[in-house]
PDB file of C-alpha atoms in Angstrom:
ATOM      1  CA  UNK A  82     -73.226-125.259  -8.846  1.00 93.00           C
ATOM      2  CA  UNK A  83     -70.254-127.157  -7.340  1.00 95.00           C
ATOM      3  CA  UNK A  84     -66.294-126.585  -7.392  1.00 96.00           C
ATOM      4  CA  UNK A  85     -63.571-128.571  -9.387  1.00 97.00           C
ATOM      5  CA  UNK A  86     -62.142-129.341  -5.968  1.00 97.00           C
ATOM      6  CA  UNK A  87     -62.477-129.077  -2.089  1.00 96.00           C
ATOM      7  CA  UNK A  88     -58.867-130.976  -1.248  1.00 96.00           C
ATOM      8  CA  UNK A  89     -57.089-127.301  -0.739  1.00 97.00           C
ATOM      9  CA  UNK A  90     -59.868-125.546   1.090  1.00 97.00           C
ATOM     10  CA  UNK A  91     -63.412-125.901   2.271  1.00 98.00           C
ATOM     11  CA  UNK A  92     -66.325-125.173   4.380  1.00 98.00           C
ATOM     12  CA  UNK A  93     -65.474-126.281   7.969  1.00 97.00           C
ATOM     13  CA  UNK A  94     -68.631-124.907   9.398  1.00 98.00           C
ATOM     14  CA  UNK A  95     -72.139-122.699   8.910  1.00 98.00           C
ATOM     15  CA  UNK A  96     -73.877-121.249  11.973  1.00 98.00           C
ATOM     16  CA  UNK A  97     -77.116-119.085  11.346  1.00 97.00           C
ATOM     17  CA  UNK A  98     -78.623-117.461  14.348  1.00 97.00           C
ATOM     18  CA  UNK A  99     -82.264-116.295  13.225  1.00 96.00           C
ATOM     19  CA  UNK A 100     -84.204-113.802  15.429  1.00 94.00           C
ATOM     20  CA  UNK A 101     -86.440-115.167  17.201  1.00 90.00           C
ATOM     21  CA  UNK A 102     -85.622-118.666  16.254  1.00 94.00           C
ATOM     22  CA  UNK A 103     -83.214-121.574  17.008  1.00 95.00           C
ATOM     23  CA  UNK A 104     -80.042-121.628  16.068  1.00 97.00           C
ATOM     24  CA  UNK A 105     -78.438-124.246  13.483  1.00 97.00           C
ATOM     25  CA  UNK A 106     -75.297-125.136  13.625  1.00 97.00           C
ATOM     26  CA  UNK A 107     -73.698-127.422  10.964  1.00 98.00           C
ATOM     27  CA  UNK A 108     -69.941-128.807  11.060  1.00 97.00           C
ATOM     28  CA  UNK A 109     -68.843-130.354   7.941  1.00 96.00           C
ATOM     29  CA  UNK A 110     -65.347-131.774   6.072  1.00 95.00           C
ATOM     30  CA  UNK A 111     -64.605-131.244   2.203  1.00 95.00           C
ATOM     31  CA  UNK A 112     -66.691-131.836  -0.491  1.00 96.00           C
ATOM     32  CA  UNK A 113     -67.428-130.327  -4.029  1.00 97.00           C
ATOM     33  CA  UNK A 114     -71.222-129.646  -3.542  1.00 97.00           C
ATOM     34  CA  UNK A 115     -73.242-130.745  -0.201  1.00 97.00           C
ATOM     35  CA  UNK A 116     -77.169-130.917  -0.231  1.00 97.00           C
ATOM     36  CA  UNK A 117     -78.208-130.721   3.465  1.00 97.00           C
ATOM     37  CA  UNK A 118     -81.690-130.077   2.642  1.00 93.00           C
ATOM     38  CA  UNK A 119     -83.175-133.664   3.148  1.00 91.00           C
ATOM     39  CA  UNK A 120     -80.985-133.321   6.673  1.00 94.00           C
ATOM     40  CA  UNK A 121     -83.510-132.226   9.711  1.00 93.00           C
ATOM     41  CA  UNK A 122     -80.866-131.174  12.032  1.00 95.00           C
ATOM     42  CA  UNK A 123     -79.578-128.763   9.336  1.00 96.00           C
ATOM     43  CA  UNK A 124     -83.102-127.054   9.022  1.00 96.00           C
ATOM     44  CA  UNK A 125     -83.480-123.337   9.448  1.00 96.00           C
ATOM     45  CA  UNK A 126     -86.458-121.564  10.610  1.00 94.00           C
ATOM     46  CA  UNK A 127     -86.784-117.638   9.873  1.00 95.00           C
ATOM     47  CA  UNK A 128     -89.270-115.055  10.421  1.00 93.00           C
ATOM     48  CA  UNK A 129     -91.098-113.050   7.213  1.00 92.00           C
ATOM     49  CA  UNK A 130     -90.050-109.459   8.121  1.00 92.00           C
ATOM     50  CA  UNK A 131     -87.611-110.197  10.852  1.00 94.00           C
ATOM     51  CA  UNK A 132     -83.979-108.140  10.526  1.00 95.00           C
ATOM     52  CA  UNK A 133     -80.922-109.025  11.587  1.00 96.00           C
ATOM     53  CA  UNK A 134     -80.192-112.837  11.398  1.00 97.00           C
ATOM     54  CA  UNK A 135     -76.952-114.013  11.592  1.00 98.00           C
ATOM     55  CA  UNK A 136     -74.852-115.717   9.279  1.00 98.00           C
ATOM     56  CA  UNK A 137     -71.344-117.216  10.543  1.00 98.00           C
ATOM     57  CA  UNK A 138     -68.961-119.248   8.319  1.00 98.00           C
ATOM     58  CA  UNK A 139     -65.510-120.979   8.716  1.00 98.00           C
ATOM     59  CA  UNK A 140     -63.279-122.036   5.973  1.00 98.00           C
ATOM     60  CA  UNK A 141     -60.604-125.053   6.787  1.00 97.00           C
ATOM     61  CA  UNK A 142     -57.496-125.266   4.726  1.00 97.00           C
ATOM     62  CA  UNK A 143     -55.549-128.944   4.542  1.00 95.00           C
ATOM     63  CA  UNK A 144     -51.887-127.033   3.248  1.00 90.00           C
ATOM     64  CA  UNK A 145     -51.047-123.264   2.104  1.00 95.00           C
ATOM     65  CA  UNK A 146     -53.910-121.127   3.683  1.00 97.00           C
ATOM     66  CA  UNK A 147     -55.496-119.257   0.125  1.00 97.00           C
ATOM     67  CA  UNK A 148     -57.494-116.305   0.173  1.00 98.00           C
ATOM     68  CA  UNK A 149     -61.229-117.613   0.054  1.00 98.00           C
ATOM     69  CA  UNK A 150     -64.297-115.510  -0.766  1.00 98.00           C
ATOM     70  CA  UNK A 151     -67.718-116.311   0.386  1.00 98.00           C
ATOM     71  CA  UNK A 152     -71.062-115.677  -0.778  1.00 98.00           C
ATOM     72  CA  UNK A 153     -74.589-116.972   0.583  1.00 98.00           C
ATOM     73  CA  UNK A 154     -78.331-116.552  -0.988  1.00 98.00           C
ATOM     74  CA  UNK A 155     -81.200-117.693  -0.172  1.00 97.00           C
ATOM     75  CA  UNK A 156     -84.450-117.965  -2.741  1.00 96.00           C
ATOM     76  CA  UNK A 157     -87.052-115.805  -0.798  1.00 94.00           C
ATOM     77  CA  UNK A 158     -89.452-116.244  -3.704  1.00 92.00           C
ATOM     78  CA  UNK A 159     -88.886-119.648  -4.534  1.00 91.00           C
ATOM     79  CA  UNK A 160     -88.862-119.152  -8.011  1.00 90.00           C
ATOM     80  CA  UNK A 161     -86.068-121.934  -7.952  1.00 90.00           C
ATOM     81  CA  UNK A 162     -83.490-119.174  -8.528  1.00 92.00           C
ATOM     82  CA  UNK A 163     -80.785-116.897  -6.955  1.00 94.00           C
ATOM     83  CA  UNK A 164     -81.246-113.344  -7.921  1.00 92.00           C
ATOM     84  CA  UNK A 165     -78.905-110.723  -7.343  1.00 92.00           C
ATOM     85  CA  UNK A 166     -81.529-109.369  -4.798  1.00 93.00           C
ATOM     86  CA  UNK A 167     -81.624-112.397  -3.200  1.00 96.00           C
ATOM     87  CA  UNK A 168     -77.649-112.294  -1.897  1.00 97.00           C
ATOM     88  CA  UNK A 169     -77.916-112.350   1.852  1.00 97.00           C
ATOM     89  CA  UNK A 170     -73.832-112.259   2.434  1.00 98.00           C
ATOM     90  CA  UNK A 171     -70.782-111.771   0.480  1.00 97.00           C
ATOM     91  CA  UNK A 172     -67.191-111.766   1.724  1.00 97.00           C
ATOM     92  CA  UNK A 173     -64.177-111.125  -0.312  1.00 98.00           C
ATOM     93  CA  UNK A 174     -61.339-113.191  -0.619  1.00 98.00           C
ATOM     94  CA  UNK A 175     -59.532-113.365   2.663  1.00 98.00           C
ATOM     95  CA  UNK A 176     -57.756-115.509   4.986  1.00 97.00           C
ATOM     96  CA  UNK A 177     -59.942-114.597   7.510  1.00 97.00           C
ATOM     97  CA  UNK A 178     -62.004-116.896   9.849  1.00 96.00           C
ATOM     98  CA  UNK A 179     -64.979-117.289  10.951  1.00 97.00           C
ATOM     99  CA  UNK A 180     -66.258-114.201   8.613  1.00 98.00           C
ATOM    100  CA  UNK A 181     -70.073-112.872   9.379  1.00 97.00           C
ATOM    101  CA  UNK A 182     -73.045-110.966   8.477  1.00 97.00           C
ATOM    102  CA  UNK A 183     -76.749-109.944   9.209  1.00 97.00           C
ATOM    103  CA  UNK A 184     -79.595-110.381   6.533  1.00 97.00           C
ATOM    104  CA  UNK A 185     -83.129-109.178   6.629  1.00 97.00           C
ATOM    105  CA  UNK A 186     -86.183-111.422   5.301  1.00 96.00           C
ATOM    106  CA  UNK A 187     -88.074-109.968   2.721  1.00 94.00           C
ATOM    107  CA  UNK A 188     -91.770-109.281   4.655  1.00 89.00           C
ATOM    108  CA  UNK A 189     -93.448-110.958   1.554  1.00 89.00           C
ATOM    109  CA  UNK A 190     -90.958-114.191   1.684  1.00 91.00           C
ATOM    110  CA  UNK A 191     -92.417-117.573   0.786  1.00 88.00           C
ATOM    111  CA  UNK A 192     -94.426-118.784   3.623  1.00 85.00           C
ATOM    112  CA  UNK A 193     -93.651-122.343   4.439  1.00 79.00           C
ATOM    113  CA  UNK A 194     -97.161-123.562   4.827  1.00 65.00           C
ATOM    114  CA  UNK A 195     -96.679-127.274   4.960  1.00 63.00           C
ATOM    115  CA  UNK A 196     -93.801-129.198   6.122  1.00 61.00           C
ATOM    116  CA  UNK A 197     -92.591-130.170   2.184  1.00 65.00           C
ATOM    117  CA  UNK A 198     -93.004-126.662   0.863  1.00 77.00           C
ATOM    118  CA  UNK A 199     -89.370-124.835   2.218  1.00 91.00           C
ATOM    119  CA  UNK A 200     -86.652-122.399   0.489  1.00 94.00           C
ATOM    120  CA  UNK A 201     -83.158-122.976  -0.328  1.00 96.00           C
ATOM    121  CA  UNK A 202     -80.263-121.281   1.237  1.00 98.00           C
ATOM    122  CA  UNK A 203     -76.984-121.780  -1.159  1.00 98.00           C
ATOM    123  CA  UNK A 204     -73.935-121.156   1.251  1.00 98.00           C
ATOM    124  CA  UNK A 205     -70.136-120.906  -1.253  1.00 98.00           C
ATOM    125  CA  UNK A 206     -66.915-120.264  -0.845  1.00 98.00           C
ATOM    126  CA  UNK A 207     -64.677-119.847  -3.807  1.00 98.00           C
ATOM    127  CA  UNK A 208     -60.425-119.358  -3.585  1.00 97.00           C
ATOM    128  CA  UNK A 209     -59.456-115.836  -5.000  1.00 97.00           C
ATOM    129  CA  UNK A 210     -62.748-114.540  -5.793  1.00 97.00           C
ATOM    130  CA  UNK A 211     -66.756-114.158  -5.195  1.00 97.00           C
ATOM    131  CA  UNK A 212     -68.892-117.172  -5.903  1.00 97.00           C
ATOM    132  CA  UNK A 213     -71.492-116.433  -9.077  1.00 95.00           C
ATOM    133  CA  UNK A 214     -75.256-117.796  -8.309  1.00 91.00           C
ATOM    134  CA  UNK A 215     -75.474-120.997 -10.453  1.00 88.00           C
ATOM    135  CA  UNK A 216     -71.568-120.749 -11.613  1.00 94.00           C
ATOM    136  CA  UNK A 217     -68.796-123.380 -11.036  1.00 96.00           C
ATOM    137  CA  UNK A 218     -65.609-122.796  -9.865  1.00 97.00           C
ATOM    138  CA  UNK A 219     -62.613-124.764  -9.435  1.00 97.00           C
ATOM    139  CA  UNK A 220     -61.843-124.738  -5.711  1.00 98.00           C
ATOM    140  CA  UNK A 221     -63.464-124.867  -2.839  1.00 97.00           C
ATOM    141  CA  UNK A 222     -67.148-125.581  -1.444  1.00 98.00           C
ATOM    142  CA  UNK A 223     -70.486-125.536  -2.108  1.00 98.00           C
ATOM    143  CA  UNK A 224     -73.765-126.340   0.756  1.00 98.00           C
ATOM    144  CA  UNK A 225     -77.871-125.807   0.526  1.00 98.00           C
ATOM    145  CA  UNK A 226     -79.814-126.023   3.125  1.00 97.00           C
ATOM    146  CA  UNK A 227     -83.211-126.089   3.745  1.00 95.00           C
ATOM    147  CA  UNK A 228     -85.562-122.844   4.888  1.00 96.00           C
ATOM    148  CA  UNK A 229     -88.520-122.581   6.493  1.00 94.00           C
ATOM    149  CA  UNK A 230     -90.364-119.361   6.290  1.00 92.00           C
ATOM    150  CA  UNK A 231     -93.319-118.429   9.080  1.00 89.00           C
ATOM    151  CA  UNK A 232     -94.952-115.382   9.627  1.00 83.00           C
ATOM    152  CA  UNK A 233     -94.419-112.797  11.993  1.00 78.00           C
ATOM    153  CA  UNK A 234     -96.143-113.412  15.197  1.00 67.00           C
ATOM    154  CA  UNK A 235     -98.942-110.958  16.051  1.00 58.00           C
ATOM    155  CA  UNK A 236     -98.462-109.388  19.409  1.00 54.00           C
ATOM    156  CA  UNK A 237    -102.406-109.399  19.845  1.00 52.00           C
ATOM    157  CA  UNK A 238    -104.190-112.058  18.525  1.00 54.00           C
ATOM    158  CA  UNK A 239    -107.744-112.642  18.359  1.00 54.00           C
ATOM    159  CA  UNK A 240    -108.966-115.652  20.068  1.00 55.00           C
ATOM    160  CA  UNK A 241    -108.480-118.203  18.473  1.00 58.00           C
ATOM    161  CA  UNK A 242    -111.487-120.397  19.399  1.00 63.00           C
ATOM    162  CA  UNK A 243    -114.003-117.493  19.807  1.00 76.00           C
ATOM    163  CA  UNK A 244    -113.803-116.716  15.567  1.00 82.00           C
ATOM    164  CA  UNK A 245    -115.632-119.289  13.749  1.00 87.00           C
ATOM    165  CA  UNK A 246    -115.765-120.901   9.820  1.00 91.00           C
ATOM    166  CA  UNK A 247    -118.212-122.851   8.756  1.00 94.00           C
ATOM    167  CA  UNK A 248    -119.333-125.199   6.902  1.00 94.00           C
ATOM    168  CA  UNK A 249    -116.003-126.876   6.827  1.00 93.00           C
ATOM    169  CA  UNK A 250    -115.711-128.373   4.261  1.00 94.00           C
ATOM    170  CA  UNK A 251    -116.945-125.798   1.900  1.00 94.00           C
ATOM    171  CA  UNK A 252    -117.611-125.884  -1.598  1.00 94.00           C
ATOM    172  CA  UNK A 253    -119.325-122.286  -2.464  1.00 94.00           C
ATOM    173  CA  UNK A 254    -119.699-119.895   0.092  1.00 94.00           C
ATOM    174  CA  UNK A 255    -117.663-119.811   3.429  1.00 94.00           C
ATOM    175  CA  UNK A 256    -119.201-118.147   6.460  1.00 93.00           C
ATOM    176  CA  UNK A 257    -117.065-116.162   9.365  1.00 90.00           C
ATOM    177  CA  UNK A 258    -118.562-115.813  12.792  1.00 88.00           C
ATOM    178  CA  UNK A 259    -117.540-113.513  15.292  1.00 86.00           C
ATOM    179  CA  UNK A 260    -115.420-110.278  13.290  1.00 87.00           C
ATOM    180  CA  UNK A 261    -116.398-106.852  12.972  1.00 83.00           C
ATOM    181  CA  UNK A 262    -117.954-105.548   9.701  1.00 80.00           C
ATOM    182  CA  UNK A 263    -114.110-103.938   8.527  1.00 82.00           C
ATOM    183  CA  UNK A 264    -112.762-107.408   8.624  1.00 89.00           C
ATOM    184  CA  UNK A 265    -110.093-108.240   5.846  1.00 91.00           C
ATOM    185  CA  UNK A 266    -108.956-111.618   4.717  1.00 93.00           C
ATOM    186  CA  UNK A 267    -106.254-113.381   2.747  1.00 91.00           C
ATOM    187  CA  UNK A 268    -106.649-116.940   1.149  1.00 92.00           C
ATOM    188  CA  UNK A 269    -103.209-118.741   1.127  1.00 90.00           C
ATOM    189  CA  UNK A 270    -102.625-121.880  -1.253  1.00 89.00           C
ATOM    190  CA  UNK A 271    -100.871-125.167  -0.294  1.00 81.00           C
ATOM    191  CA  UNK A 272     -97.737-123.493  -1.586  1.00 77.00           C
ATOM    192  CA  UNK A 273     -98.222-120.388   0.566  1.00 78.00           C
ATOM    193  CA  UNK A 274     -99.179-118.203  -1.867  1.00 83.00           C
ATOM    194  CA  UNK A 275    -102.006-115.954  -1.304  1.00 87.00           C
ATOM    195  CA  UNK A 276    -104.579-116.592  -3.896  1.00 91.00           C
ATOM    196  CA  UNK A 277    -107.076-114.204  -2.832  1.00 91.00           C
ATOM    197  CA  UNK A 278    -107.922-110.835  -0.196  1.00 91.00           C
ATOM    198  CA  UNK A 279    -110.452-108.673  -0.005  1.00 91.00           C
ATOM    199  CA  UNK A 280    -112.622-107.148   3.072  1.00 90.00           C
ATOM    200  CA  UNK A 281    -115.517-109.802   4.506  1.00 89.00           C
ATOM    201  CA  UNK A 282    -118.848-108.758   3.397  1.00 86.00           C
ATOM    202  CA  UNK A 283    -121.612-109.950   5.434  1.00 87.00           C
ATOM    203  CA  UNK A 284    -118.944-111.890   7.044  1.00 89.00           C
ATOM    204  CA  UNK A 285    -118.771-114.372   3.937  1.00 90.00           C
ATOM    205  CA  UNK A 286    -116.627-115.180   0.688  1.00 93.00           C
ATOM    206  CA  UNK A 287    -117.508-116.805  -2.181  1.00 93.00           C
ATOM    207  CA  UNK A 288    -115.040-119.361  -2.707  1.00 94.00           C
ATOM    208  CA  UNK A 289    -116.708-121.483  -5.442  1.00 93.00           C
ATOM    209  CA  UNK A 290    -113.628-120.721  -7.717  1.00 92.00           C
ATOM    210  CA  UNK A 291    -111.089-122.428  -5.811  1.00 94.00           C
ATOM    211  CA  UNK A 292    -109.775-125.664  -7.268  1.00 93.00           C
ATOM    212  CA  UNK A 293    -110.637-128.505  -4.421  1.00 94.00           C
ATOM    213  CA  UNK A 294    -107.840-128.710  -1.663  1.00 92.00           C
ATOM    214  CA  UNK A 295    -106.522-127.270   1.164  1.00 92.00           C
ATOM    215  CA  UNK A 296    -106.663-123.568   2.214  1.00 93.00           C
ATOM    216  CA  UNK A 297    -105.245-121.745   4.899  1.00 90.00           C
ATOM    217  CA  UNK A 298    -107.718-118.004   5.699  1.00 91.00           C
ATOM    218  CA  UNK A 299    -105.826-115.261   7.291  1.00 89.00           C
ATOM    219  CA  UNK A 300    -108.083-112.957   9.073  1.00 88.00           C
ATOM    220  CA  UNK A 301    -107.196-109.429   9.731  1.00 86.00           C
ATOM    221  CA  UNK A 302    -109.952-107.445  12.425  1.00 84.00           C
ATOM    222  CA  UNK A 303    -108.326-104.058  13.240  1.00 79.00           C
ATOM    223  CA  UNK A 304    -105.100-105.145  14.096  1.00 73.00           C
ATOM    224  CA  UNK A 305    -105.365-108.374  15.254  1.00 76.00           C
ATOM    225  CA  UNK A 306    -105.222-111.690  13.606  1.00 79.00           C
ATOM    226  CA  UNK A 307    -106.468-115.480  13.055  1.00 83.00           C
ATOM    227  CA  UNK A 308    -105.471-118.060  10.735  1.00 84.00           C
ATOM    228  CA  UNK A 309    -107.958-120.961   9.988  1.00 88.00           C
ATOM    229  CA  UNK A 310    -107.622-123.788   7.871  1.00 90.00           C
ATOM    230  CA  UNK A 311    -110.710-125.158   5.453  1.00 94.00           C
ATOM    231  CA  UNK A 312    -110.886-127.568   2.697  1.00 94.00           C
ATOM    232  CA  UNK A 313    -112.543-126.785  -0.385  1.00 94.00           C
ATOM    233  CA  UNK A 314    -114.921-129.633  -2.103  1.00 93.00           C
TER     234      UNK A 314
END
């Protein structure tokens, strides 16, 4: 996705202000199509669940100010596509600037596990009308950025060095030390996607269907939580 043409009009800046995270800001000149995503200081980090992030874009114009329409998404699923759902902000076409908006995160958002495993945010601006996920236009701007997705802090965590796993590595059955007998559990792949769940009988789980690699174990014990990383062998 990219415009014909960014000489008239284009993205001057994009500011996102995530709850409970830092803010990135991100000046830029013209261009058809930017991809900030290999760009650290460009990174975003949001919460899974949190509401009311902040989006703020300004449009520059280098001659006759047009009327410019925005619209931002960002792949919550990371299915490698932006779906309707997945529109955080639109703006129609307008000669305002800055224009702004507050987006929720899904709570079941792709969890950015590892440091190479992220979302894309596609931020475009389009003269006299709304930009089309995956659509060309002929003038004005297109930008991704990179997204990183972490849960929701718990307010009351267990501790964190009294709950045990063991053995470590593990290649059938994986033993948890120190929960109560209503514990639950979620297994979360390299790619942040959980795998499996279940309660913890006899404070085990068979795990000699995992394919080797790394695993990250999300225990739940009434309320409060512990994550815990294994490999499986």
């Amino acid at each position: 996705m990219a415009s014909g043409s960014s000489t008239g009009e284009h993205i001057s800046k994009v500011t996102v202000k995530p709850n409970g995270k830092k803010v990135m800001e991100n000046e830029s000149g013209a261009s058809t199509y930017t991809d900030y995503t290999g760009v650290p200081e460009t990174f975003i980090e949001l919460i899974q669940g949190s509401t009311d992030n902040e989006i703020i874009i300004e449009k520059k114009w280098t001659g006759n100010t047009y009327n410019e329409g925005i619209a931002v998404w960002i792949d919550f699923n990371r299915n490698g596509e932006f779906d309707i759902n997945e529109r955080v902000f639109t703006s129609p076409p307008n000669t305002t600037s800055p224009v702004s908006g507050k987006f929720n995160v899904p709570v079941d958002a792709f969890v950015s596990m590892t440091n190479y495993k992220y979302v894309v945010m596609r931020v475009a601006m389009e003269r006299d009308g709304v930009p089309v996920n995956c659509t060309s236009f002929k003038n004005g701007e297109v930008e991704d950025y990179t997204v990183r997705i972490s849960k929701q802090v718990t307010p009351n965590p267990l501790d964190q060095n009294e709950i045990m796993i063991y053995p470590n590595p593990v290649s059938s059955v994986l033993f948890v030390k120190n929960i109560s007998k209503r514990a639950k559990y979620k297994i979360y792949n390299a790619a942040g996607q959980v795998i499996a769940d279940g309660i913890l009988l006899n404070s085990q789980i068979n795990v000699s269907r995992l394919i080797n690699g790394v695993y990250v174990i999300d225990i739940d014990d009434n309320g409060k939580t512990v994550q815990k990383k294994f490999i499986k062998e």
